[in-house]
N, CA, C and O atoms as a GROMACS GRO file, in nm:
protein
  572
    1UNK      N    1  16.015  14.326 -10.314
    1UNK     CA    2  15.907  14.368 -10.227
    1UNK      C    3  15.777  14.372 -10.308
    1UNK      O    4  15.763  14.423 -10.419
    2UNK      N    5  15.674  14.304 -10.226
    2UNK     CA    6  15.545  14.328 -10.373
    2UNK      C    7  15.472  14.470 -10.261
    2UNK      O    8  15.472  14.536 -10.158
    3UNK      N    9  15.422  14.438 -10.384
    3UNK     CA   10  15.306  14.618 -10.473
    3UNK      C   11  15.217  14.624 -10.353
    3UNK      O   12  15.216  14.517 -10.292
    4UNK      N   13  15.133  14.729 -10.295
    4UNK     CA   14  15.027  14.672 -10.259
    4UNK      C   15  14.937  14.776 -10.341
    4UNK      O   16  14.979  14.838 -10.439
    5UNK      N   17  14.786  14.789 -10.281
    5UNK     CA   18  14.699  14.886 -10.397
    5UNK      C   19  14.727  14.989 -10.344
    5UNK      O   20  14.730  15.090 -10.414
    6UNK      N   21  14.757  14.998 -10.205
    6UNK     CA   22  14.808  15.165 -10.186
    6UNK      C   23  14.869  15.197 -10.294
    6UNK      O   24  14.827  15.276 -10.379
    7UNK      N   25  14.965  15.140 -10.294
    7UNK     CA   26  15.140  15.229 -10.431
    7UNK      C   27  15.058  15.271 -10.580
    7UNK      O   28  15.094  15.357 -10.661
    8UNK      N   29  14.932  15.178 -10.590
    8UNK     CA   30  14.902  15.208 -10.753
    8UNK      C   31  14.784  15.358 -10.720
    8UNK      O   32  14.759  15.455 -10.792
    9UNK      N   33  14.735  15.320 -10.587
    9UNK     CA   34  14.612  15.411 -10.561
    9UNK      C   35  14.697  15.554 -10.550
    9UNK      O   36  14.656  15.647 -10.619
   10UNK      N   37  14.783  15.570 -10.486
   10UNK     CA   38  14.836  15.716 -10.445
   10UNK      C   39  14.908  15.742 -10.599
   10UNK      O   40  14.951  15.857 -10.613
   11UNK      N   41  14.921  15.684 -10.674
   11UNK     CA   42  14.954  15.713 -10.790
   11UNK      C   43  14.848  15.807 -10.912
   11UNK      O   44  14.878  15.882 -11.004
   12UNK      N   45  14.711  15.759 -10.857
   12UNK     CA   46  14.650  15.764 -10.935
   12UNK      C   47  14.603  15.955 -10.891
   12UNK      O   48  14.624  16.021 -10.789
   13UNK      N   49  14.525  15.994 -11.036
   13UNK     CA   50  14.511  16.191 -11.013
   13UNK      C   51  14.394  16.174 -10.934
   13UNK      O   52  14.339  16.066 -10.913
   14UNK      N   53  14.355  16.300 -10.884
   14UNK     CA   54  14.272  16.312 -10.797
   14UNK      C   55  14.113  16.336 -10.848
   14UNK      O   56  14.030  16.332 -10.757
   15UNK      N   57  14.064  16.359 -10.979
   15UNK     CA   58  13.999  16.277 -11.066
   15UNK      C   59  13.955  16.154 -11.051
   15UNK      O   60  13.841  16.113 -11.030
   16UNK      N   61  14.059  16.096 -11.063
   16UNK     CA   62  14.086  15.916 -11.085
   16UNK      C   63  14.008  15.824 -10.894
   16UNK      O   64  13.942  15.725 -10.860
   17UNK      N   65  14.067  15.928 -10.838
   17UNK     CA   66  14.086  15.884 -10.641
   17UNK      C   67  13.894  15.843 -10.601
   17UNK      O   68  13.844  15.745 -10.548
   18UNK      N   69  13.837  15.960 -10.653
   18UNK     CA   70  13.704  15.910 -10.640
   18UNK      C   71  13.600  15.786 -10.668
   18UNK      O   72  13.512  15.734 -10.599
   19UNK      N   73  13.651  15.763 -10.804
   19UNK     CA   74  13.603  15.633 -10.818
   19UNK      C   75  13.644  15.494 -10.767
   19UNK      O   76  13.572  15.395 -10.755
   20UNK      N   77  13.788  15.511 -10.735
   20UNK     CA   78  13.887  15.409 -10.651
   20UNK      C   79  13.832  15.357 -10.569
   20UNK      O   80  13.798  15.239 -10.572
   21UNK      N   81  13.810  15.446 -10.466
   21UNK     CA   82  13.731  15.484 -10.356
   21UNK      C   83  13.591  15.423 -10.389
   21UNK      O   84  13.604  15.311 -10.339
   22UNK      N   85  13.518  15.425 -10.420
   22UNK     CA   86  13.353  15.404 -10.450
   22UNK      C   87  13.370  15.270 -10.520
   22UNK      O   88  13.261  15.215 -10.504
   23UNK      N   89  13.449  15.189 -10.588
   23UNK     CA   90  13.484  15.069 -10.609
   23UNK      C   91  13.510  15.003 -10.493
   23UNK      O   92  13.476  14.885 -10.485
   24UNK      N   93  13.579  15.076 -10.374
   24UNK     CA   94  13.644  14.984 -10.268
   24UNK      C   95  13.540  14.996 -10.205
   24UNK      O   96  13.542  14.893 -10.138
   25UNK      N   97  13.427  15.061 -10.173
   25UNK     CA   98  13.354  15.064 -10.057
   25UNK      C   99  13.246  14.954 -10.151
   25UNK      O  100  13.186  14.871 -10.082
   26UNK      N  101  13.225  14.951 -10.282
   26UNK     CA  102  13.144  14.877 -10.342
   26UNK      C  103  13.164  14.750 -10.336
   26UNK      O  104  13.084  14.668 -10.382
   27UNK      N  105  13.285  14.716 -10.270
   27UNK     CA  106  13.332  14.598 -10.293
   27UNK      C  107  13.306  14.495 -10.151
   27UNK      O  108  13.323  14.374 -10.135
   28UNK      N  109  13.252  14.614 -10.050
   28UNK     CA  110  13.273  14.596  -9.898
   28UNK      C  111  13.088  14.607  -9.949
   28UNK      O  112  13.028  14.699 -10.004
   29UNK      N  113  13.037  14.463  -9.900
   29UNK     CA  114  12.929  14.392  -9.904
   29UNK      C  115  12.792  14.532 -10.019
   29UNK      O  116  12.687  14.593  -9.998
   30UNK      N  117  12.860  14.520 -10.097
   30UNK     CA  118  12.794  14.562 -10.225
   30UNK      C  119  12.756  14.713 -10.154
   30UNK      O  120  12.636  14.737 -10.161
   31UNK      N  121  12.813  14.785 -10.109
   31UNK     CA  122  12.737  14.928 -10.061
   31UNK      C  123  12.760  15.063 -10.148
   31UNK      O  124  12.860  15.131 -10.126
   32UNK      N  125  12.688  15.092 -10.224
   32UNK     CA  126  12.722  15.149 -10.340
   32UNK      C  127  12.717  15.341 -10.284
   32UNK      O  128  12.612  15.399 -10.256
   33UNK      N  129  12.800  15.378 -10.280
   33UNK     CA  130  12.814  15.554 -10.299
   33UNK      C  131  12.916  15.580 -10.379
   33UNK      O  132  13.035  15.549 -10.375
   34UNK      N  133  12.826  15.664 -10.479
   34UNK     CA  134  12.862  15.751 -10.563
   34UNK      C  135  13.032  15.838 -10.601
   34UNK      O  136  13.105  15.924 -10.552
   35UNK      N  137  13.030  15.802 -10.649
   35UNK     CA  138  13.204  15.861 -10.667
   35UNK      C  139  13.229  16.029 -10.623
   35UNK      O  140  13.332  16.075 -10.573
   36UNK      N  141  13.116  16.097 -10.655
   36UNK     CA  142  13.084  16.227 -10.669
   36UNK      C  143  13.086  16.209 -10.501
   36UNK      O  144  13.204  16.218 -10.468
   37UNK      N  145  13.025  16.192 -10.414
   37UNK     CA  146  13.057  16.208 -10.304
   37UNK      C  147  13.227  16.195 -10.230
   37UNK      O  148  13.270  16.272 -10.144
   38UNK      N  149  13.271  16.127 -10.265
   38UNK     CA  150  13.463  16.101 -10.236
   38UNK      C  151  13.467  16.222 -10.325
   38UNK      O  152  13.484  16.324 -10.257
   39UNK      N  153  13.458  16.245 -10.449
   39UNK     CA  154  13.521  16.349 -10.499
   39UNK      C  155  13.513  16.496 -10.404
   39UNK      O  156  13.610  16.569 -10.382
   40UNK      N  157  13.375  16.518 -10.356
   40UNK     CA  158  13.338  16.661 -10.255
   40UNK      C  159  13.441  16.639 -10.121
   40UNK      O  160  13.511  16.729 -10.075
   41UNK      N  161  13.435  16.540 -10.084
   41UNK     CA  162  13.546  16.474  -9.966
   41UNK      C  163  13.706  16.532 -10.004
   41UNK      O  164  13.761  16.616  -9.932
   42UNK      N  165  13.746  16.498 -10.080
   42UNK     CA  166  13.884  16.518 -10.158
   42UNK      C  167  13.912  16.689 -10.149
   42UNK      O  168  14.017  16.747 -10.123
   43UNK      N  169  13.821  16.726 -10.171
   43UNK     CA  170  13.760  16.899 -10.208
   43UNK      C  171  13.788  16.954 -10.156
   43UNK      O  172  13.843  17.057 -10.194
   44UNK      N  173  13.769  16.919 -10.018
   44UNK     CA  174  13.712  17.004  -9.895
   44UNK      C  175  13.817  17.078  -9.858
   44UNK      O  176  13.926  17.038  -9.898
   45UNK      N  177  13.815  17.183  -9.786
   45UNK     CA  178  13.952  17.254  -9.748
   45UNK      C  179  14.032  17.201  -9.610
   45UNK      O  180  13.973  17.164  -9.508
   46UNK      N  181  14.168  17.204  -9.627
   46UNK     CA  182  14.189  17.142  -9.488
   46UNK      C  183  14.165  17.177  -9.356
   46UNK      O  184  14.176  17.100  -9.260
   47UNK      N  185  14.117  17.350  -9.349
   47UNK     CA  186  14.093  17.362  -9.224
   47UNK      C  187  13.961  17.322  -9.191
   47UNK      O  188  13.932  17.326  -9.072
   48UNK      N  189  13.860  17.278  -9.286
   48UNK     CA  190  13.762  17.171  -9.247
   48UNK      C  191  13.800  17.069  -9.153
   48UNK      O  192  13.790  17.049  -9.032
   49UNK      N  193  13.860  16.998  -9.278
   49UNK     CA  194  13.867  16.895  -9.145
   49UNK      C  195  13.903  16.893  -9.041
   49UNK      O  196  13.868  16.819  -8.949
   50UNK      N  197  14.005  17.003  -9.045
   50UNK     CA  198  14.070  17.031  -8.926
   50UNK      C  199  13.987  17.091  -8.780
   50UNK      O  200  14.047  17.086  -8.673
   51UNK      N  201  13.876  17.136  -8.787
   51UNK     CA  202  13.804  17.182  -8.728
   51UNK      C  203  13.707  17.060  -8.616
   51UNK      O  204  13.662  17.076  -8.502
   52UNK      N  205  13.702  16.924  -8.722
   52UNK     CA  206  13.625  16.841  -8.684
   52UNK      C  207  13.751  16.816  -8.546
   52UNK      O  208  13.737  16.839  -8.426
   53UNK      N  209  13.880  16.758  -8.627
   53UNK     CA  210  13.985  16.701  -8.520
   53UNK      C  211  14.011  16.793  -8.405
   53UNK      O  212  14.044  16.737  -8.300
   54UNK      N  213  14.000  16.973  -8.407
   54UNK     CA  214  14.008  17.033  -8.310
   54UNK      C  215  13.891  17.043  -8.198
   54UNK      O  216  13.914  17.104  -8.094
   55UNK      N  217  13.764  16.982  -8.220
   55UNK     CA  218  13.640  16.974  -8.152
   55UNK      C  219  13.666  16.869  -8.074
   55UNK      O  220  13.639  16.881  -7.955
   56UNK      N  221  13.741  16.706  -8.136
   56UNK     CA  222  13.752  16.600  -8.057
   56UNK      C  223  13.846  16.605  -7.973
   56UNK      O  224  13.859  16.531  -7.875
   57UNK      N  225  13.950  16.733  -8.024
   57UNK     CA  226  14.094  16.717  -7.874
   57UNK      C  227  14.036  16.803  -7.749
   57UNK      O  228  14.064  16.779  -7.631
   58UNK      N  229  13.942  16.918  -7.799
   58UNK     CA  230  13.863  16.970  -7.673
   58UNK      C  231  13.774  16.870  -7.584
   58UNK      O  232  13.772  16.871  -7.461
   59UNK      N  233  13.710  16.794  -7.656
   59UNK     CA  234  13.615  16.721  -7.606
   59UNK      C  235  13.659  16.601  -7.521
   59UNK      O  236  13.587  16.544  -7.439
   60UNK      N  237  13.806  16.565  -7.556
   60UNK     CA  238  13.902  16.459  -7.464
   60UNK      C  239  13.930  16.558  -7.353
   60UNK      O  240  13.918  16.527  -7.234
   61UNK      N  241  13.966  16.668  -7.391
   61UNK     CA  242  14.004  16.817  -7.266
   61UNK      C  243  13.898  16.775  -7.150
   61UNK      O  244  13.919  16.728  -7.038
   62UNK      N  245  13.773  16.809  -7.217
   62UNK     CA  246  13.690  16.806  -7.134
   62UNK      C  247  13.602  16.692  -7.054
   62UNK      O  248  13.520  16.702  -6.963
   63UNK      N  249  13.652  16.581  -7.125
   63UNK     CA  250  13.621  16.428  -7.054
   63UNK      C  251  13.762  16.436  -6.970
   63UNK      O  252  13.756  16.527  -6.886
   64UNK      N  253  13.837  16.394  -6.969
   64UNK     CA  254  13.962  16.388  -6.856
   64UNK      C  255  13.894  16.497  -6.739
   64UNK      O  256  13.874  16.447  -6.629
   65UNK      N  257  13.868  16.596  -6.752
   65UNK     CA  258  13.885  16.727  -6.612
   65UNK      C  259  13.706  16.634  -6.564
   65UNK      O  260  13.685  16.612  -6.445
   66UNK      N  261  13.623  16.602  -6.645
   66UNK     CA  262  13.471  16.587  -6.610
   66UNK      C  263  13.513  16.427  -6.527
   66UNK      O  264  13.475  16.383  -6.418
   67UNK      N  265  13.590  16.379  -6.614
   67UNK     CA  266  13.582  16.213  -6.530
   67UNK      C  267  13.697  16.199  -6.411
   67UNK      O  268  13.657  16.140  -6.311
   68UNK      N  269  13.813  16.239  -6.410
   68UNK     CA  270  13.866  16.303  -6.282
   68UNK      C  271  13.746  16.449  -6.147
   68UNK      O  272  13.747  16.468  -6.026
   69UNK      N  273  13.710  16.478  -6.200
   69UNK     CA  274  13.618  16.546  -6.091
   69UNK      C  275  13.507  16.414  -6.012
   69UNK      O  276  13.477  16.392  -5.895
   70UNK      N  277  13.472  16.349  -6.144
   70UNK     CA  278  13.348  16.242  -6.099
   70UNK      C  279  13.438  16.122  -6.006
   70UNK      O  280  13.385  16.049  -5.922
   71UNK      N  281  13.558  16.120  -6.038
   71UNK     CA  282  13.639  16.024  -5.997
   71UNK      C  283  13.659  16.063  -5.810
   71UNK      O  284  13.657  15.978  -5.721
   72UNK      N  285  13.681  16.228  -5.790
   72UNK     CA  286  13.724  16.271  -5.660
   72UNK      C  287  13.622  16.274  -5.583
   72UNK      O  288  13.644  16.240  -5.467
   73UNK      N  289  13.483  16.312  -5.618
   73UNK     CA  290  13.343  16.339  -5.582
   73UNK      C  291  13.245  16.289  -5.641
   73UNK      O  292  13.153  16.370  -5.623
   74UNK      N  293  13.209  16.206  -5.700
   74UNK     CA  294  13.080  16.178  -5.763
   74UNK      C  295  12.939  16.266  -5.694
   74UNK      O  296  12.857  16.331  -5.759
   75UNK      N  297  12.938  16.246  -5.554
   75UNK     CA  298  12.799  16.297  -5.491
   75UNK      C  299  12.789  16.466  -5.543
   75UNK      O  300  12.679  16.516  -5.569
   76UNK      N  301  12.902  16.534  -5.552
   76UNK     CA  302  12.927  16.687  -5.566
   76UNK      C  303  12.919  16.677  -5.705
   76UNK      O  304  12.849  16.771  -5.742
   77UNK      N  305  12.961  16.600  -5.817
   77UNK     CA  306  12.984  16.610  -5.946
   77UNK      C  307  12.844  16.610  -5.961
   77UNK      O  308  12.787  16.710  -6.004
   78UNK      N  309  12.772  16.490  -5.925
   78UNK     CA  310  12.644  16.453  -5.969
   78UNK      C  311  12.564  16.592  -5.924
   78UNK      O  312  12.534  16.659  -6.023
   79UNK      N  313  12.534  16.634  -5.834
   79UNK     CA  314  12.477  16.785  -5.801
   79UNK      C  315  12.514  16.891  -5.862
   79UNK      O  316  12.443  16.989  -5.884
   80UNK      N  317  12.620  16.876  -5.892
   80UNK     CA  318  12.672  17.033  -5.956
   80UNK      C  319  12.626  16.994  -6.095
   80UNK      O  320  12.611  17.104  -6.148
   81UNK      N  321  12.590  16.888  -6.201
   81UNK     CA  322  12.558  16.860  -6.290
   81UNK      C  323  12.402  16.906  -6.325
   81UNK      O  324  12.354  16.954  -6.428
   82UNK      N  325  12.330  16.865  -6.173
   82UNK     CA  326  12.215  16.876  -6.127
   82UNK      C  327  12.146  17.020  -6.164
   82UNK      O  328  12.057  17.048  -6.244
   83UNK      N  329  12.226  17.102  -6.070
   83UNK     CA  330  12.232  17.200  -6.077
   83UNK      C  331  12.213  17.313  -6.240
   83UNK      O  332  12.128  17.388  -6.288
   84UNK      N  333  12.360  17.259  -6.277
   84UNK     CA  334  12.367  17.306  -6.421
   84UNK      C  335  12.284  17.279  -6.498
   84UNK      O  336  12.271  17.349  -6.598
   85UNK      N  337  12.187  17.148  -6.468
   85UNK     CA  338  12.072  17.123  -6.580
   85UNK      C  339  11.971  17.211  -6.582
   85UNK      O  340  11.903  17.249  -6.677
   86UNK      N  341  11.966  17.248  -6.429
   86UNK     CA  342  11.843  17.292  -6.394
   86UNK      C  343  11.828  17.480  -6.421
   86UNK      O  344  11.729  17.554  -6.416
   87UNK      N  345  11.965  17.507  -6.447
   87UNK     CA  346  12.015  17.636  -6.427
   87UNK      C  347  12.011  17.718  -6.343
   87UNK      O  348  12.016  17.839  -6.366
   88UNK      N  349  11.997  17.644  -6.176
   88UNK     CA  350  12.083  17.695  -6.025
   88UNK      C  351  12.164  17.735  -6.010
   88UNK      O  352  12.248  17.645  -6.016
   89UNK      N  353  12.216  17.838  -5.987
   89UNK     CA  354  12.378  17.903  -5.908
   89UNK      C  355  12.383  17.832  -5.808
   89UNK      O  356  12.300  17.843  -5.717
   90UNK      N  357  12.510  17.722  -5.807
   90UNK     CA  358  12.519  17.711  -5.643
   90UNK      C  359  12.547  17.817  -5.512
   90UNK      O  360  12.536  17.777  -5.396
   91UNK      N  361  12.593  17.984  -5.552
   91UNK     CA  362  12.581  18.078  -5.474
   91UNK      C  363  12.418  18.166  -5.373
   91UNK      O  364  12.395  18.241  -5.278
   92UNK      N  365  12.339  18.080  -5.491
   92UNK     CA  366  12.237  18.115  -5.503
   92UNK      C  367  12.116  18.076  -5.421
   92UNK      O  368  12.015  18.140  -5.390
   93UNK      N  369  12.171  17.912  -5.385
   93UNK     CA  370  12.106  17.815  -5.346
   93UNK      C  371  11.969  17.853  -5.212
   93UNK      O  372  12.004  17.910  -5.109
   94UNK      N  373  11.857  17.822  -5.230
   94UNK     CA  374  11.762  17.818  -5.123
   94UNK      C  375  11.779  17.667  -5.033
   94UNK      O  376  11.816  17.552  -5.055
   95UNK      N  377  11.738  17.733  -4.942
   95UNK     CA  378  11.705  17.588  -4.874
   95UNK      C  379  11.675  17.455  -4.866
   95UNK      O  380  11.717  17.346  -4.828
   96UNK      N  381  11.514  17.553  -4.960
   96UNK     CA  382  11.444  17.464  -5.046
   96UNK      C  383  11.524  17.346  -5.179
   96UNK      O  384  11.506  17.226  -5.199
   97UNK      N  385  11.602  17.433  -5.240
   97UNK     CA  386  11.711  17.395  -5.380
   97UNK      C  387  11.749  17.283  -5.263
   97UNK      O  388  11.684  17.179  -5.254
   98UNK      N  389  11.832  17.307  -5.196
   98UNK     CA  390  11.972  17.220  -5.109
   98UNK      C  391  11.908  17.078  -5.084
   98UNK      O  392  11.944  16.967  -5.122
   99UNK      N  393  11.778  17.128  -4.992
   99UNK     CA  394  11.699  17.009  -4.964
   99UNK      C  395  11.671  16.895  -5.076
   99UNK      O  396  11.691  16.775  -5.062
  100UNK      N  397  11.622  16.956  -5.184
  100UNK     CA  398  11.578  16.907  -5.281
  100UNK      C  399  11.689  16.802  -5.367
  100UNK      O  400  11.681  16.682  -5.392
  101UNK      N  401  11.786  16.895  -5.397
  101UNK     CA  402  11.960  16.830  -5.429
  101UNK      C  403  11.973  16.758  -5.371
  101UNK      O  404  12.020  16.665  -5.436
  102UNK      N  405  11.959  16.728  -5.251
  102UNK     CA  406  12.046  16.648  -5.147
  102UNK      C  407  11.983  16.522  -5.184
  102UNK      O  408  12.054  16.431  -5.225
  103UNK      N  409  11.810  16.500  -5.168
  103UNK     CA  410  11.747  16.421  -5.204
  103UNK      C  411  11.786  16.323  -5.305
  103UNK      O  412  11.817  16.204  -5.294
  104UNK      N  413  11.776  16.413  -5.423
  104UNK     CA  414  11.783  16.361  -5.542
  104UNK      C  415  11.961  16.295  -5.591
  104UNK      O  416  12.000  16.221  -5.681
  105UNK      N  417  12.013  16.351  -5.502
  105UNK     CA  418  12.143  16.322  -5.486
  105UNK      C  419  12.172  16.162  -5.435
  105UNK      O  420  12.244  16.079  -5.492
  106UNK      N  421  12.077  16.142  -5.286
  106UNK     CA  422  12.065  16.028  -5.211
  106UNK      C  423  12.015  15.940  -5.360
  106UNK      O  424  12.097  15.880  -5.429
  107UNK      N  425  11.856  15.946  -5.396
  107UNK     CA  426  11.840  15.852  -5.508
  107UNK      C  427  11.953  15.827  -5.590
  107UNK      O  428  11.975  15.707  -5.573
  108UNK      N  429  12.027  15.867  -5.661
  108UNK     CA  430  12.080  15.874  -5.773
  108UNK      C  431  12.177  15.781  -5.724
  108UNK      O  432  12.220  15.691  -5.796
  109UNK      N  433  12.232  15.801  -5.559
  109UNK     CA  434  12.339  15.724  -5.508
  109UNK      C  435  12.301  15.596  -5.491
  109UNK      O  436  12.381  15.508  -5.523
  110UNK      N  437  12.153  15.554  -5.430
  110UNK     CA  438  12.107  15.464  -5.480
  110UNK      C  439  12.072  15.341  -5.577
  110UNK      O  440  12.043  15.223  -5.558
  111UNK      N  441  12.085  15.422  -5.688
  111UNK     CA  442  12.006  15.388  -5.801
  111UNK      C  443  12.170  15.330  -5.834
  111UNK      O  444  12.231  15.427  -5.879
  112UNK      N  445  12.232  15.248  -5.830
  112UNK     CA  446  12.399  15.240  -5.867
  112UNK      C  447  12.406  15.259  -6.043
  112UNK      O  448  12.491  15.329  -6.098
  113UNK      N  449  12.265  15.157  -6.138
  113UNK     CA  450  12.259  15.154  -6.286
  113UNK      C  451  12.246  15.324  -6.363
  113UNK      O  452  12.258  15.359  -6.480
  114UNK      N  453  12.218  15.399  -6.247
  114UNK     CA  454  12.162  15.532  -6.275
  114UNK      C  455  12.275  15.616  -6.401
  114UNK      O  456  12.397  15.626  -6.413
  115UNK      N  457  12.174  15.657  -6.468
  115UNK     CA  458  12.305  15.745  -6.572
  115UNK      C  459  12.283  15.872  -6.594
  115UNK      O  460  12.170  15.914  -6.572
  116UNK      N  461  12.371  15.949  -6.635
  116UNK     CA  462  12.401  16.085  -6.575
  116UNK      C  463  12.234  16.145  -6.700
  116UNK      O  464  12.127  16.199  -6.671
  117UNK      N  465  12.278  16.112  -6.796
  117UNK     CA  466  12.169  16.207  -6.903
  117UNK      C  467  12.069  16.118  -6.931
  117UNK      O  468  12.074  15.995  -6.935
  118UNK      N  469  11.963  16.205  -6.954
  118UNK     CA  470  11.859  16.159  -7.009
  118UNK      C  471  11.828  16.044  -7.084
  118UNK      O  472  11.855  16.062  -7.203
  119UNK      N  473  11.759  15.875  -7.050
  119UNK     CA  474  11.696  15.807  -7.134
  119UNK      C  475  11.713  15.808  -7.305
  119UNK      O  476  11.771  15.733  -7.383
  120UNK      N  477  11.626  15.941  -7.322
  120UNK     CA  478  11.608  15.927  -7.434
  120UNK      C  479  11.741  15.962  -7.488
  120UNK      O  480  11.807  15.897  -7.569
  121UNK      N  481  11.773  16.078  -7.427
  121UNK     CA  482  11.954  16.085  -7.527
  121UNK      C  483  12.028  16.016  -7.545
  121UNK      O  484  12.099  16.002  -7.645
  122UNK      N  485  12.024  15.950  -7.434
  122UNK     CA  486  12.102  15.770  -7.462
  122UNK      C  487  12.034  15.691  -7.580
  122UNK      O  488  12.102  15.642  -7.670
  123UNK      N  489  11.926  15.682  -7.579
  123UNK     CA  490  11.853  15.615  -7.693
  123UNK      C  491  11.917  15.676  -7.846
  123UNK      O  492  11.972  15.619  -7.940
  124UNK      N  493  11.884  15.801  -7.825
  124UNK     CA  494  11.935  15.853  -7.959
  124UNK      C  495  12.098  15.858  -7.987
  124UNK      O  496  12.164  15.878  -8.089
  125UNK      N  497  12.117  15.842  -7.910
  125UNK     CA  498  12.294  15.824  -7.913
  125UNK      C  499  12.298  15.655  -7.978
  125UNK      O  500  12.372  15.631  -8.074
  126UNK      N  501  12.260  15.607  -7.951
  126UNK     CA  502  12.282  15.450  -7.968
  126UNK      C  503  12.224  15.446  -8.082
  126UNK      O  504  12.284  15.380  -8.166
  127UNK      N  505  12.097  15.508  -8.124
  127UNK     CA  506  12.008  15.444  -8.254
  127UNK      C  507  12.095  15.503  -8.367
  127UNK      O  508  12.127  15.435  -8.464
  128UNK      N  509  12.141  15.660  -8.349
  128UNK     CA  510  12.212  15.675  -8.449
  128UNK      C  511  12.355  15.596  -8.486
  128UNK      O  512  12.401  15.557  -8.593
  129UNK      N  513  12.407  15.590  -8.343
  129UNK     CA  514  12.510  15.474  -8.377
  129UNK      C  515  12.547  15.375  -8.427
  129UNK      O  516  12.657  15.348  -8.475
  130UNK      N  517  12.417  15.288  -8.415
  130UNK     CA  518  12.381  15.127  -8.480
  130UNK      C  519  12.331  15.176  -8.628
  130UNK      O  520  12.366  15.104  -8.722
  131UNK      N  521  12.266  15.272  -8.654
  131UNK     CA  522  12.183  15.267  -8.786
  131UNK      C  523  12.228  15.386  -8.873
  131UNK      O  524  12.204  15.390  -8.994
  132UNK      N  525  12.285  15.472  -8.816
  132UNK     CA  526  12.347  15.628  -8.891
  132UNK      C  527  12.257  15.752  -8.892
  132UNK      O  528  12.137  15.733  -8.908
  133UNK      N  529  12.301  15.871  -8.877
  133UNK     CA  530  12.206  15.951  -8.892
  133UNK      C  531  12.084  15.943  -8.971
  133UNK      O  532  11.972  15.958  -8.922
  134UNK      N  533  12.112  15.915  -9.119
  134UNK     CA  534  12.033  15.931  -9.192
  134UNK      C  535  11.907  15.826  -9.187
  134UNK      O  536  11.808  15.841  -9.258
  135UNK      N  537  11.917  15.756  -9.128
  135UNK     CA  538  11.791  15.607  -9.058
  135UNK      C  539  11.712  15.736  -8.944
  135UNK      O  540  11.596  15.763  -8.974
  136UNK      N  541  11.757  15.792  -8.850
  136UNK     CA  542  11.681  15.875  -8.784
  136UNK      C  543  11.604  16.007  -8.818
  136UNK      O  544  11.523  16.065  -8.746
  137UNK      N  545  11.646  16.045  -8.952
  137UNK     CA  546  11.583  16.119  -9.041
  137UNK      C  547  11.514  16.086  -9.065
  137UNK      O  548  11.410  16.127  -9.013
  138UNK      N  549  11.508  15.977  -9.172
  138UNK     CA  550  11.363  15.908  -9.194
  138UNK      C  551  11.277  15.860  -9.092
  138UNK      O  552  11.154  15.866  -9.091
  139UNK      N  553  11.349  15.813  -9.008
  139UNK     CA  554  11.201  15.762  -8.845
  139UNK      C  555  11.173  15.887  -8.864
  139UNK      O  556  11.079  15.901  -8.942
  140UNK      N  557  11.219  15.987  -8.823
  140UNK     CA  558  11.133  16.141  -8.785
  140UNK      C  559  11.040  16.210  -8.870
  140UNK      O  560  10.964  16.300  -8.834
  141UNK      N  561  11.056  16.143  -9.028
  141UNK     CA  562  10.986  16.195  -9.122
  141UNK      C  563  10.884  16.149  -9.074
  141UNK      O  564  10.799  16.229  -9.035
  142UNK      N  565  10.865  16.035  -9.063
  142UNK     CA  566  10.761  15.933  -9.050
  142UNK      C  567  10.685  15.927  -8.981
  142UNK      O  568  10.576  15.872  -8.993
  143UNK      N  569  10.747  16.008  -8.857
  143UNK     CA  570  10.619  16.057  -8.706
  143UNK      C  571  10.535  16.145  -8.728
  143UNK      O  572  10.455  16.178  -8.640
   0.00000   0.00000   0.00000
């Protein structure tokens, strides 16, 4: 059976793992970080990370119940969203509110390309995506 670099890499001390690491990413179109960074990575305690992975199983929690609701009602999802942006009680509701909802409800049903959040949050969702946080740091310095 041949070797692969896993078998020599998991071999190696945890010392050693950082630079491994910062060789392999160096090797992936010359992108150079620091060994010292994998080493703080290595560091970290596990209920760190663990914290990140318990945020994303809530956040699947809460996409399934949000995209099944949008799935049964969209016109009610989209209002009650409405609502929540605006910080309305639907118990609360005026006339005026209902009228207004209903409206903006009709557009939105309209509008079929229409998306639930804000333009710009979409923008910033995407720019950091394509370019990484740290590219939107610097735009912001820069304004």
């Amino acid at each position: 059976m041949t070797r692969s670099y896993y078998d020599e890499f998991s071999k190696l001390s945890v010392t050693q793992m950082p630079q491994a690491i910062a060789d392999m990413t160096y090797a992936y179109n010359e992108t150079q970080v620091p060994a010292k960074h994998y080493k703080e990575m290595l560091g970290k305690q596990f209920e760190e990370l663990m914290e990140a992975q318990a945020s994303v199983k809530l956040v699947d929690v809460l996409f399934s119940t949000l995209s099944s609701l949008q799935k049964e009602s969209p016109r009610l999802f989209f209002q009650a969203l409405l609502l929540l942006d605006l910080g309305i009680k639907p118990k609360g509701l005026t006339a005026q509110q209902y009228q207004a909802m209903s409206v903006t409800a009709d557009k939105f049903e309209q509008d079929k390309k229409a998306k639930m959040l804000d333009k710009d949050i979409l923008g910033l969702f995407n720019n950091i995506l394509k370019n990484g946080v740290l590219y939107k740091m610097k735009e912001e310095d820069n304004d």
